[in-house]
Amino acid sequence: MKTRNLAAGVAAVACSLVMVGGAAHAATGAAPKFKAPEIFGKTFQADPGHDFTKGIHSRRDGILRGWITDVQSDGTAEYEPIKWRPGKETEGYFVGPPEGDVMAYASPIAKKAVYLSAFGCSTRTAFMTVDRRTGLGNKSCSRSVLVKRAAKTRVPSLITVYKGQIVKVQEIYTP
């Protein structure tokens, strides 16, 4: 009898924590958990319903395997999907859409965007900061580091878009 009451009590506490957590999540405006794409996927991710003929604009909410191709002075980033191309002499490399393909998006980088680098935050002392299990960056760097790095080079990343803004960029480690 006591075990049943204890189980019911634990279930009630867990349920209330989930409800409170959901309310806290909604109150902070944090991005929900999206299903991540295959990190080394060999096809470009689709964006159902996106009309590329209507000019460059934000992708739907979710996570895109891609890279930032440009950052404008107002903090808007242009980005495109990427796919893994296995190599013959190396493991492979990421590629973007072919020349002339208009598969690109643009979204502002959120003021509190999370940037997880695979190479550290400093360009002077770059060292690997990677989750060895996933191959994804795990060193939290500032938004300004993200903007500077994205302006200089295309870094394969998982780009999370929520409510039309880039809220998280997590680099994919490629040797």
Tab-separated table of C-alpha atoms in Angstrom:
chain	number	residue	atom	x	y	z
A	1	MET	CA	0.000	0.000	0.000
A	2	LYS	CA	2.770	2.435	0.905
A	3	THR	CA	4.584	1.613	-2.348
A	4	ARG	CA	1.470	2.439	-4.378
A	5	ASN	CA	1.055	5.789	-2.554
A	6	LEU	CA	4.740	6.567	-3.028
A	7	ALA	CA	4.482	5.791	-6.743
A	8	ALA	CA	1.389	7.986	-7.051
A	9	GLY	CA	3.192	10.790	-5.208
A	10	VAL	CA	6.257	10.526	-7.435
A	11	ALA	CA	4.043	10.543	-10.538
A	12	ALA	CA	2.190	13.650	-9.289
A	13	VAL	CA	5.463	15.491	-8.602
A	14	ALA	CA	6.860	14.503	-11.997
A	15	CYS	CA	3.660	15.651	-13.703
A	16	SER	CA	3.754	19.022	-11.906
A	17	LEU	CA	7.416	19.492	-12.793
A	18	VAL	CA	6.671	18.837	-16.445
A	19	MET	CA	3.812	21.326	-16.332
A	20	VAL	CA	5.918	23.956	-14.540
A	21	GLY	CA	8.820	23.316	-16.917
A	22	GLY	CA	6.511	23.783	-19.882
A	23	ALA	CA	5.233	27.056	-18.454
A	24	ALA	CA	8.786	28.221	-17.780
A	25	HIS	CA	9.766	27.240	-21.313
A	26	ALA	CA	6.869	29.236	-22.758
A	27	ALA	CA	7.608	32.227	-20.511
A	28	THR	CA	11.275	32.490	-21.469
A	29	GLY	CA	10.649	32.148	-25.210
A	30	ALA	CA	13.443	29.574	-25.470
A	31	ALA	CA	13.410	27.381	-28.550
A	32	PRO	CA	11.792	23.988	-28.129
A	33	LYS	CA	13.790	20.817	-28.752
A	34	PHE	CA	13.816	20.087	-32.478
A	35	LYS	CA	14.840	16.804	-34.058
A	36	ALA	CA	18.377	17.216	-35.387
A	37	PRO	CA	19.145	16.078	-38.923
A	38	GLU	CA	21.711	13.414	-39.679
A	39	ILE	CA	25.014	15.217	-39.149
A	40	PHE	CA	26.713	13.744	-42.212
A	41	GLY	CA	23.563	13.477	-44.337
A	42	LYS	CA	24.136	13.014	-48.068
A	43	THR	CA	21.119	15.029	-49.272
A	44	PHE	CA	20.045	18.632	-48.806
A	45	GLN	CA	17.302	19.009	-46.229
A	46	ALA	CA	13.910	19.901	-47.631
A	47	ASP	CA	11.916	22.878	-46.380
A	48	PRO	CA	8.340	21.978	-47.349
A	49	GLY	CA	6.283	24.991	-48.313
A	50	HIS	CA	9.256	27.362	-48.633
A	51	ASP	CA	8.938	29.441	-51.808
A	52	PHE	CA	12.427	30.399	-52.979
A	53	THR	CA	10.946	32.555	-55.786
A	54	LYS	CA	9.710	35.121	-53.228
A	55	GLY	CA	13.139	36.405	-52.299
A	56	ILE	CA	15.487	35.324	-49.568
A	57	HIS	CA	13.759	34.910	-46.196
A	58	SER	CA	13.796	32.784	-43.070
A	59	ARG	CA	13.538	29.041	-43.020
A	60	ARG	CA	10.802	27.349	-41.000
A	61	ASP	CA	11.440	26.534	-37.348
A	62	GLY	CA	13.832	23.652	-36.821
A	63	ILE	CA	17.453	22.624	-37.291
A	64	LEU	CA	19.231	22.914	-40.612
A	65	ARG	CA	22.554	21.274	-41.444
A	66	GLY	CA	24.146	24.210	-43.213
A	67	TRP	CA	26.602	27.049	-43.128
A	68	ILE	CA	26.367	30.808	-42.901
A	69	THR	CA	27.477	32.424	-46.147
A	70	ASP	CA	27.190	36.105	-45.198
A	71	VAL	CA	26.412	38.332	-42.220
A	72	GLN	CA	25.017	41.784	-42.907
A	73	SER	CA	25.733	44.826	-40.749
A	74	ASP	CA	22.272	44.599	-39.123
A	75	GLY	CA	23.042	41.074	-37.846
A	76	THR	CA	21.048	39.223	-40.497
A	77	ALA	CA	22.761	36.031	-41.606
A	78	GLU	CA	22.371	34.387	-44.968
A	79	TYR	CA	22.727	30.621	-44.839
A	80	GLU	CA	22.261	27.583	-47.027
A	81	PRO	CA	21.876	23.837	-46.577
A	82	ILE	CA	24.865	21.547	-46.978
A	83	LYS	CA	25.348	17.842	-47.550
A	84	TRP	CA	28.213	15.427	-47.029
A	85	ARG	CA	30.090	14.249	-50.087
A	86	PRO	CA	32.197	11.158	-49.378
A	87	GLY	CA	35.717	11.472	-50.771
A	88	LYS	CA	37.859	9.023	-52.671
A	89	GLU	CA	41.171	10.015	-51.111
A	90	THR	CA	39.803	11.523	-47.886
A	91	GLU	CA	36.808	10.830	-45.670
A	92	GLY	CA	34.854	13.517	-47.475
A	93	TYR	CA	33.695	17.118	-47.187
A	94	PHE	CA	30.578	19.271	-47.056
A	95	VAL	CA	29.182	20.988	-50.157
A	96	GLY	CA	26.503	23.599	-50.655
A	97	PRO	CA	23.950	23.792	-53.461
A	98	PRO	CA	25.343	23.968	-56.997
A	99	GLU	CA	26.127	27.335	-58.594
A	100	GLY	CA	22.926	29.050	-59.688
A	101	ASP	CA	20.705	27.165	-57.245
A	102	VAL	CA	18.766	29.652	-55.107
A	103	MET	CA	18.423	27.416	-52.046
A	104	ALA	CA	19.331	30.099	-49.487
A	105	TYR	CA	17.732	31.663	-46.428
A	106	ALA	CA	18.182	34.829	-44.346
A	107	SER	CA	17.347	35.326	-40.673
A	108	PRO	CA	18.515	37.719	-37.987
A	109	ILE	CA	20.877	36.228	-35.425
A	110	ALA	CA	19.077	36.470	-32.079
A	111	LYS	CA	20.696	38.758	-29.498
A	112	LYS	CA	20.991	35.797	-27.101
A	113	ALA	CA	21.945	33.226	-29.729
A	114	VAL	CA	23.852	30.203	-28.457
A	115	TYR	CA	27.079	29.502	-30.345
A	116	LEU	CA	28.844	26.206	-29.680
A	117	SER	CA	32.235	26.126	-31.368
A	118	ALA	CA	34.215	23.056	-32.378
A	119	PHE	CA	37.474	25.050	-32.371
A	120	GLY	CA	37.320	27.313	-29.316
A	121	CYS	CA	36.489	30.993	-29.170
A	122	SER	CA	39.880	32.496	-30.016
A	123	THR	CA	41.370	32.461	-33.494
A	124	ARG	CA	44.878	32.734	-32.026
A	125	THR	CA	44.741	29.560	-29.991
A	126	ALA	CA	42.375	27.258	-31.841
A	127	PHE	CA	41.979	23.875	-30.235
A	128	MET	CA	39.377	21.181	-30.613
A	129	THR	CA	36.332	21.676	-28.361
A	130	VAL	CA	34.145	18.809	-29.496
A	131	ASP	CA	31.805	16.271	-27.999
A	132	ARG	CA	33.740	13.170	-29.043
A	133	ARG	CA	30.549	11.124	-29.237
A	134	THR	CA	28.721	13.389	-31.712
A	135	GLY	CA	31.481	15.425	-33.376
A	136	LEU	CA	29.633	18.647	-32.550
A	137	GLY	CA	31.140	21.739	-30.961
A	138	ASN	CA	30.536	22.184	-27.252
A	139	LYS	CA	32.473	25.357	-26.354
A	140	SER	CA	30.050	28.204	-25.717
A	141	CYS	CA	31.259	31.418	-27.371
A	142	SER	CA	29.714	34.857	-27.658
A	143	ARG	CA	27.432	36.071	-30.427
A	144	SER	CA	30.167	38.466	-31.570
A	145	VAL	CA	32.580	35.531	-32.094
A	146	LEU	CA	29.892	33.812	-34.175
A	147	VAL	CA	29.387	36.904	-36.335
A	148	LYS	CA	33.139	37.447	-36.856
A	149	ARG	CA	33.823	33.793	-37.674
A	150	ALA	CA	30.819	33.491	-40.009
A	151	ALA	CA	31.907	36.623	-41.876
A	152	LYS	CA	35.332	35.069	-42.597
A	153	THR	CA	34.638	31.424	-43.421
A	154	ARG	CA	31.891	28.889	-44.049
A	155	VAL	CA	31.782	26.517	-41.102
A	156	PRO	CA	29.546	23.413	-41.308
A	157	SER	CA	26.996	23.701	-38.507
A	158	LEU	CA	23.617	22.762	-37.179
A	159	ILE	CA	21.647	26.022	-37.387
A	160	THR	CA	18.529	26.269	-35.224
A	161	VAL	CA	15.840	28.700	-36.368
A	162	TYR	CA	12.959	29.634	-34.107
A	163	LYS	CA	10.310	32.277	-34.778
A	164	GLY	CA	12.292	33.541	-37.768
A	165	GLN	CA	15.585	34.036	-35.883
A	166	ILE	CA	18.775	32.025	-35.613
A	167	VAL	CA	18.855	31.024	-31.952
A	168	LYS	CA	21.644	28.430	-31.975
A	169	VAL	CA	24.629	27.507	-34.127
A	170	GLN	CA	26.557	24.348	-33.293
A	171	GLU	CA	29.636	23.658	-35.388
A	172	ILE	CA	30.271	20.266	-36.919
A	173	TYR	CA	33.873	19.142	-36.495
A	174	THR	CA	35.555	18.216	-39.756
A	175	PRO	CA	39.280	17.449	-39.719
